[in-house]
Amino acid sequence: MYEIQLDNSKELQVELINPDKGTFNGEDGNKKKFKEILRRVFIGNYEDSKNILLLNNTNITHIIIIRFSKEDYTTRINFPHKFEYYIIDLNSEFDFTSCSHFKYLLDEILFENNKNKIFIHSYFCINYILYLLIFYIVTTLNYDIQDVISYIKKIIIDFVISDEETDKIYYFTKRHKLTYYPGYLKKIYIIFSFLFTDNFNISYI
């Protein structure tokens, strides 16, 4: 367990990947993308999402796919009977609705029990996942956005965010505090059941 001390003297406790020991990521030795950002919340790329050994060794229970319109809304569900899958659709960029749905989805999964672990991936851009996580940390733990960005950069060394994107996330966090959400999370989910071999559920948000 590592503790990151933020500038506002509050501690954000997360389980980080130890750079000396690394994280198992198959036989190719690629350890750059798969990272634990918050306790029980991991991010990575599509190759990580296919690595069943990595996912099993990390005890992942839920997978969230951040999907973009340029992907023509195609999605590869690699292990439908092993994990619970959720999909969040973004258009050309993230917006307030996507941020809010992302927050309540994470809350629902993480607060359900302390065994749940989430893996979040995208086929094209991990940066948008980090934007969503910045929004989540600021709104959930009430941290200053600049402190959270500094914290993310300690984990993802090459992470870059523009002033424009920072201002957008900041605006979304303020709007979130003023928004009333009737019915909490359960009215956000639209559940579709698919027939594969057995029945499994994918939640589209």
Rosetta silent file (secondary structure, phi, psi, omega in degrees, C-alpha in Angstrom):
SEQUENCE: MYEIQLDNSKELQVELINPDKGTFNGEDGNKKKFKEILRRVFIGNYEDSKNILLLNNTNITHIIIIRFSKEDYTTRINFPHKFEYYIIDLNSEFDFTSCSHFKYLLDEILFENNKNKIFIHSYFCINYILYLLIFYIVTTLNYDIQDVISYIKKIIIDFVISDEETDKIYYFTKRHKLTYYPGYLKKIYIIFSFLFTDNFNISYI
SCORE:     score description
SCORE:     0.000 S_00000001
   1 L     0.000  126.368  177.223    0.000    0.000    0.000 S_00000001
   2 E  -111.979  144.903  177.894    1.395    3.370   -1.024 S_00000001
   3 E  -116.918  123.982  177.843    0.146    6.706    0.251 S_00000001
   4 E   -99.897  122.504 -179.917    0.376    9.762   -1.966 S_00000001
   5 E   -88.824  115.994  179.484    0.377   13.044   -0.053 S_00000001
   6 L   -87.249  165.378 -173.987   -1.509   15.683   -1.999 S_00000001
   7 L   -63.824  -25.009 -178.148   -0.931   19.408   -1.690 S_00000001
   8 L   -88.562   17.691  175.432   -4.114   19.970    0.311 S_00000001
   9 L    67.143   13.832  173.869   -2.748   17.720    3.101 S_00000001
  10 L  -100.102  147.828 -178.238   -5.285   14.999    2.402 S_00000001
  11 E  -102.182  129.549  173.868   -4.118   11.478    1.727 S_00000001
  12 E  -105.844  107.979 -176.817   -5.329    9.529   -1.245 S_00000001
  13 E   -86.976  123.061  177.927   -4.610    5.877   -0.522 S_00000001
  14 E  -138.833  154.906  173.990   -4.043    3.755   -3.590 S_00000001
  15 L   -98.388  103.246 -177.021   -2.345    0.478   -4.325 S_00000001
  16 L   -90.333  159.304  173.068    0.237    1.359   -6.933 S_00000001
  17 L   -73.182  126.678  177.641    2.282   -0.954   -9.075 S_00000001
  18 L   -74.454  115.832 -175.973    5.713   -1.345   -7.503 S_00000001
  19 L   -64.207  -22.067  179.172    8.167   -0.406  -10.282 S_00000001
  20 L   -75.581  -37.195 -178.401   10.824   -2.696   -8.800 S_00000001
  21 L   -92.502  -27.862 -179.283    8.616   -5.769   -8.869 S_00000001
  22 L    73.719 -178.929  178.197    6.499   -4.843  -11.886 S_00000001
  23 L  -127.149  134.592 -179.951    3.137   -6.315  -12.770 S_00000001
  24 L   -60.417  128.565 -179.460    2.604   -9.583  -14.559 S_00000001
  25 L  -145.116   50.936  179.488    1.505   -8.845  -18.101 S_00000001
  26 L    79.930 -166.228 -175.087    2.046  -12.019  -20.071 S_00000001
  27 L   -93.395   -5.984 -176.610    5.308  -13.178  -21.558 S_00000001
  28 L   -83.400   -9.146  176.650    6.049  -10.124  -23.668 S_00000001
  29 L    75.433    7.440 -179.688    7.196   -8.101  -20.674 S_00000001
  30 L   -78.620  106.738 -176.083    5.071   -5.101  -21.640 S_00000001
  31 L  -116.588   13.890 -170.744    4.263   -3.457  -18.320 S_00000001
  32 L   -79.852  -35.366 -170.243    3.749    0.121  -19.512 S_00000001
  33 L   -92.094  -40.020 -175.093   -0.010    0.311  -19.983 S_00000001
  34 L   -75.167  112.689 -176.368   -1.546   -1.817  -17.230 S_00000001
  35 E  -137.780  147.496  171.273   -1.634    0.379  -14.126 S_00000001
  36 E   -95.290  117.333 -175.395   -3.573    0.559  -10.904 S_00000001
  37 E   -94.182  -44.796  172.763   -4.823    4.130  -10.594 S_00000001
  38 E  -125.750  161.985  177.822   -7.060    3.782   -7.557 S_00000001
  39 L   -56.081  119.898  178.895   -7.387    0.903   -5.162 S_00000001
  40 L    75.318   13.172  177.414   -9.153   -1.847   -7.143 S_00000001
  41 E  -127.060  116.200 -176.820   -9.303    0.274  -10.312 S_00000001
  42 E  -116.950  152.668  172.931   -6.911   -0.584  -13.160 S_00000001
  43 E  -126.171  159.665  178.073   -6.468    0.815  -16.649 S_00000001
  44 E  -174.347 -168.967 -179.507   -4.845   -0.651  -19.747 S_00000001
  45 E  -108.086 -175.492 -176.774   -5.106   -1.174  -23.475 S_00000001
  46 H   -64.029  -35.835  178.789   -6.901   -3.687  -25.662 S_00000001
  47 H   -60.804  -39.199  176.392   -3.993   -6.127  -25.524 S_00000001
  48 H   -62.723  -35.740 -177.574   -4.335   -6.202  -21.738 S_00000001
  49 H   -67.841  -18.093  177.884   -8.045   -6.951  -22.103 S_00000001
  50 L   -94.098   -7.097 -174.410   -7.154  -10.161  -23.979 S_00000001
  51 L   -89.087   89.291 -174.773   -4.610  -11.282  -21.395 S_00000001
  52 H   -64.436  -31.764  177.948   -6.635  -13.709  -19.287 S_00000001
  53 H   -66.261  -42.863  177.342   -3.637  -14.537  -17.077 S_00000001
  54 H   -61.539  -47.624 -177.969   -3.126  -10.881  -16.240 S_00000001
  55 H   -65.445  -41.026  178.825   -6.809  -10.342  -15.493 S_00000001
  56 H   -67.645  -43.606 -179.015   -7.064  -13.495  -13.394 S_00000001
  57 H   -65.492  -26.578  177.881   -3.882  -12.798  -11.446 S_00000001
  58 L   -89.159   -4.097  179.962   -5.175   -9.318  -10.658 S_00000001
  59 L    61.554   38.505  177.405   -8.553  -10.774   -9.591 S_00000001
  60 L   -65.725  137.334  177.163  -10.482   -8.529  -11.974 S_00000001
  61 L  -115.006  -28.228 -176.197  -14.257   -8.941  -11.663 S_00000001
  62 E  -131.417  142.967  176.840  -15.602   -6.150  -13.915 S_00000001
  63 E  -124.414  127.283  176.701  -14.420   -4.712  -17.230 S_00000001
  64 E  -110.850  125.754  178.267  -15.434   -1.265  -18.479 S_00000001
  65 E  -104.668  122.145  174.240  -14.847   -0.472  -22.154 S_00000001
  66 E   -92.517  112.392 -169.481  -14.611    3.199  -23.118 S_00000001
  67 E  -113.557  139.175 -176.788  -15.786    3.187  -26.726 S_00000001
  68 E  -109.028  155.459 -178.189  -15.498    5.950  -29.327 S_00000001
  69 H   -62.693  -30.519 -179.198  -17.695    6.714  -32.321 S_00000001
  70 H   -68.681   -9.954  175.669  -14.761    6.203  -34.714 S_00000001
  71 H   -84.840    3.236 -177.910  -14.813    2.539  -33.718 S_00000001
  72 L    57.731   26.775  176.125  -18.197    2.243  -35.455 S_00000001
  73 L    56.029   34.290  171.077  -19.539    1.014  -32.114 S_00000001
  74 L   -95.368  144.382 -177.159  -17.988   -2.402  -32.483 S_00000001
  75 L  -140.791  137.789  178.453  -16.869   -4.090  -29.290 S_00000001
  76 L  -103.956  109.166  176.556  -14.905   -7.233  -28.594 S_00000001
  77 L   -95.589  101.546 -170.012  -16.146   -9.068  -25.524 S_00000001
  78 L   -78.525  -35.551 -174.897  -13.341  -11.558  -25.023 S_00000001
  79 L  -134.058   70.802 -171.510  -14.483  -13.438  -21.921 S_00000001
  80 L   -63.655  -23.398 -177.463  -18.277  -13.009  -21.579 S_00000001
  81 L   -98.436   -3.806 -176.509  -18.686  -15.719  -18.943 S_00000001
  82 L   -99.541  -37.171 -174.392  -15.714  -14.699  -16.826 S_00000001
  83 L  -128.796  157.707  170.654  -16.250  -10.972  -16.196 S_00000001
  84 E   -87.591  125.813 -176.569  -19.090   -8.475  -16.002 S_00000001
  85 E  -105.795  142.211  172.451  -18.771   -6.078  -18.927 S_00000001
  86 E  -134.035  147.489 -179.997  -19.929   -2.471  -19.191 S_00000001
  87 E  -125.730  129.888  171.970  -19.628   -0.110  -22.136 S_00000001
  88 E  -114.494  119.390 -178.790  -19.532    3.683  -22.020 S_00000001
  89 E   -89.907  128.285  172.204  -19.936    5.296  -25.435 S_00000001
  90 E  -113.528  151.046  173.066  -18.163    8.560  -26.176 S_00000001
  91 L   -86.095 -127.091  179.689  -18.530   10.584  -29.339 S_00000001
  92 L   -76.586  -17.748  179.633  -15.554   12.608  -30.512 S_00000001
  93 L  -155.437  166.914  179.118  -14.840   13.678  -26.927 S_00000001
  94 L   -78.952  151.277  179.510  -16.013   13.063  -23.398 S_00000001
  95 L  -132.808 -179.237 -175.558  -18.922   15.089  -22.037 S_00000001
  96 H   -63.385  -41.405 -179.328  -20.660   15.703  -18.730 S_00000001
  97 H   -60.850  -44.064  178.534  -23.152   12.871  -19.150 S_00000001
  98 H   -62.558  -40.949  178.436  -20.373   10.352  -19.757 S_00000001
  99 H   -61.966  -44.918 -178.790  -18.484   11.617  -16.713 S_00000001
 100 H   -65.661  -44.073  178.512  -21.552   11.310  -14.489 S_00000001
 101 H   -63.040  -39.487  178.510  -22.419    7.827  -15.721 S_00000001
 102 H   -61.710  -44.542 -179.625  -18.816    6.765  -15.227 S_00000001
 103 H   -61.305  -48.162 -176.411  -18.802    7.989  -11.639 S_00000001
 104 H   -71.841  -28.425  174.511  -21.985    6.230  -10.642 S_00000001
 105 H   -66.099  -47.070  177.693  -20.936    3.045  -12.390 S_00000001
 106 H   -62.049  -42.858  177.490  -17.669    2.958  -10.427 S_00000001
 107 H   -57.648  -46.010 -177.482  -19.508    3.762   -7.201 S_00000001
 108 H   -60.814  -43.129 -177.433  -21.972    0.959   -7.802 S_00000001
 109 H   -73.982  -47.784 -174.636  -19.242   -1.610   -8.439 S_00000001
 110 H   -70.313  -34.930 -177.891  -16.747   -0.539   -5.779 S_00000001
 111 H   -85.916   -7.970  177.661  -19.290   -0.036   -3.019 S_00000001
 112 H   -63.434  -47.393  172.982  -21.051   -3.323   -3.726 S_00000001
 113 L  -164.663  166.887 -175.981  -18.292   -5.189   -1.884 S_00000001
 114 L   -85.819    7.027  177.097  -14.557   -4.934   -1.281 S_00000001
 115 L   -92.540  -22.718 -176.353  -13.772   -7.885   -3.551 S_00000001
 116 L   -66.340  136.355  175.047  -14.744   -6.183   -6.800 S_00000001
 117 L  -132.682  138.011 -172.159  -11.901   -5.016   -9.016 S_00000001
 118 E  -113.142  134.463  170.476  -12.352   -3.011  -12.188 S_00000001
 119 E  -114.736  125.578 -178.039  -10.306   -3.015  -15.378 S_00000001
 120 E  -114.597  129.463  178.531  -10.956   -0.074  -17.732 S_00000001
 121 E  -144.133  163.751  177.822   -9.659   -0.062  -21.287 S_00000001
 122 E  -138.734  155.024  178.852  -10.057    1.630  -24.641 S_00000001
 123 L   -81.543  -20.617 -172.602   -9.015    0.599  -28.143 S_00000001
 124 L  -121.565  -47.478 -167.291   -7.556    3.984  -29.030 S_00000001
 125 L  -139.119  115.064  176.346   -6.862    6.462  -26.240 S_00000001
 126 H   -76.142  -22.861 -177.902   -6.091    5.904  -22.560 S_00000001
 127 H   -55.916  -41.526 -179.702   -6.052    9.669  -21.970 S_00000001
 128 H   -64.493  -33.131  174.955   -9.850    9.864  -21.989 S_00000001
 129 H   -62.583  -42.304  179.421   -9.956    7.150  -19.342 S_00000001
 130 H   -66.587  -35.720  175.169   -7.637    9.271  -17.212 S_00000001
 131 H   -60.200  -45.356  179.156   -9.858   12.324  -17.765 S_00000001
 132 H   -62.981  -38.572  179.651  -12.826   10.326  -16.491 S_00000001
 133 H   -70.526  -34.237  174.092  -10.822    9.134  -13.496 S_00000001
 134 H   -60.891  -46.938  176.391   -9.754   12.686  -12.672 S_00000001
 135 H   -57.229  -43.956 -177.665  -13.421   13.654  -12.648 S_00000001
 136 H   -63.028  -46.310 -178.029  -14.192   10.640  -10.464 S_00000001
 137 H   -65.395  -43.730 -178.992  -11.495   11.375   -7.882 S_00000001
 138 H   -62.484  -45.788 -175.935  -12.352   15.072   -7.647 S_00000001
 139 H   -77.737  -30.208 -176.437  -16.090   14.490   -7.236 S_00000001
 140 H   -85.579  -41.949 -175.696  -15.860   11.410   -5.018 S_00000001
 141 H  -105.068   -3.024  175.127  -13.002   12.372   -2.704 S_00000001
 142 L    61.768   42.716  176.002  -13.355   16.153   -2.990 S_00000001
 143 L   -93.915  158.116  173.986   -9.746   16.797   -3.992 S_00000001
 144 L   -69.020  139.567 -173.550   -8.450   19.801   -5.861 S_00000001
 145 H   -63.848  -36.018  179.315   -8.223   19.064   -9.573 S_00000001
 146 H   -67.880  -35.168  175.794   -4.596   20.196   -9.875 S_00000001
 147 H   -64.385  -39.736 -179.156   -3.605   17.885   -7.025 S_00000001
 148 H   -68.525  -41.281  177.277   -5.319   14.984   -8.762 S_00000001
 149 H   -60.819  -42.788  177.524   -3.599   15.739  -12.071 S_00000001
 150 H   -61.843  -39.129  178.479   -0.238   15.801  -10.268 S_00000001
 151 H   -63.654  -44.432  178.886   -1.105   12.484   -8.650 S_00000001
 152 H   -61.643  -39.931 -178.217   -1.988   10.902  -12.008 S_00000001
 153 H   -67.000  -22.881  175.993    1.291   12.118  -13.502 S_00000001
 154 H   -72.238  -25.048  179.873    3.210   10.304  -10.764 S_00000001
 155 H   -93.811  -47.524  179.218    1.695    7.043  -11.980 S_00000001
 156 L  -105.116   95.058 -169.249    1.482    7.728  -15.738 S_00000001
 157 L   -60.634  -36.588 -175.610    4.753    9.550  -16.380 S_00000001
 158 L   -94.379   14.442 -179.293    3.931   10.616  -19.953 S_00000001
 159 L   -69.522  130.991  178.914    0.383   11.786  -19.194 S_00000001
 160 L  -130.083  135.120  176.286   -0.358   15.209  -20.701 S_00000001
 161 L  -135.968  133.928 -177.762   -3.542   17.243  -20.320 S_00000001
 162 L   -78.693  163.349  175.723   -4.184   20.656  -21.861 S_00000001
 163 H   -62.005  -36.141  179.772   -5.506   23.671  -19.993 S_00000001
 164 H   -62.470  -45.075  179.366   -8.654   23.438  -22.110 S_00000001
 165 H   -68.782  -37.251  177.100   -9.335   19.855  -21.031 S_00000001
 166 H   -61.546  -45.022  179.195   -8.525   20.702  -17.415 S_00000001
 167 H   -62.763  -37.836  179.812  -11.005   23.578  -17.485 S_00000001
 168 H   -64.201  -46.963  179.051  -13.633   21.309  -19.012 S_00000001
 169 H   -63.178  -41.054  178.596  -13.242   18.675  -16.290 S_00000001
 170 H   -59.245  -44.653  177.549  -13.284   21.388  -13.628 S_00000001
 171 H   -61.026  -42.778  179.251  -16.551   22.726  -15.032 S_00000001
 172 H   -62.137  -38.929  179.890  -18.027   19.221  -15.066 S_00000001
 173 H   -65.335  -37.914  178.046  -17.087   18.692  -11.400 S_00000001
 174 H   -70.316  -40.268  178.195  -18.851   21.914  -10.419 S_00000001
 175 H   -64.233  -36.825 -179.772  -21.888   21.046  -12.517 S_00000001
 176 H   -59.079  -39.948 -178.621  -21.994   17.612  -10.924 S_00000001
 177 H   -66.135  -22.036 -177.016  -22.438   19.145   -7.467 S_00000001
 178 L   -99.968    1.919 -174.686  -25.475   21.059   -8.714 S_00000001
 179 L  -102.124  132.744  177.488  -27.143   18.140  -10.487 S_00000001
 180 L   -96.395  132.266 -177.062  -29.865   16.021   -8.889 S_00000001
 181 L  -116.380   91.067 -179.890  -29.909   12.345   -9.836 S_00000001
 182 L   -66.064  139.210  176.558  -33.298   10.747   -9.100 S_00000001
 183 L    77.278    4.245  178.160  -33.232    7.027   -8.533 S_00000001
 184 H    51.696 -139.899 -169.974  -29.431    7.040   -8.156 S_00000001
 185 H   -76.310  -31.753 -168.058  -27.621    4.573  -10.391 S_00000001
 186 H   -63.703  -23.340  178.386  -30.291    2.022  -11.081 S_00000001
 187 H   -87.868   -3.907  178.078  -32.176    4.336  -13.420 S_00000001
 188 L   -85.817  -34.117 -172.590  -29.037    5.012  -15.431 S_00000001
 189 L   -76.159  136.769  167.404  -28.412    1.458  -16.536 S_00000001
 190 E  -117.983  113.700 -173.085  -30.020   -0.030  -19.615 S_00000001
 191 E   -98.729  128.710  175.298  -29.363   -3.730  -19.520 S_00000001
 192 E  -113.780  132.818  176.279  -29.306   -5.826  -22.662 S_00000001
 193 E  -101.153  132.632 -179.393  -29.228   -9.593  -22.495 S_00000001
 194 E  -119.111  148.338  175.062  -27.418  -11.436  -25.256 S_00000001
 195 E   -98.222  116.314  178.648  -27.403  -15.090  -26.160 S_00000001
 196 L  -111.913  -85.678  164.369  -23.863  -16.355  -26.593 S_00000001
 197 L  -112.161  -47.073  167.797  -23.617  -19.888  -25.333 S_00000001
 198 L  -114.326  178.933  178.333  -25.320  -19.074  -22.083 S_00000001
 199 E   -79.802  139.684  171.375  -26.979  -15.781  -21.200 S_00000001
 200 E  -144.673  159.014 -175.277  -24.781  -12.893  -20.207 S_00000001
 201 E  -113.304  138.190  169.253  -25.419   -9.203  -19.628 S_00000001
 202 E  -122.115  134.028  179.844  -23.678   -6.172  -20.998 S_00000001
 203 E  -103.240  123.154  177.408  -24.620   -2.769  -19.616 S_00000001
 204 E   -99.715  134.028 -177.574  -24.580    0.129  -22.028 S_00000001
 205 L  -122.605    0.000    0.000  -24.306    3.584  -20.541 S_00000001
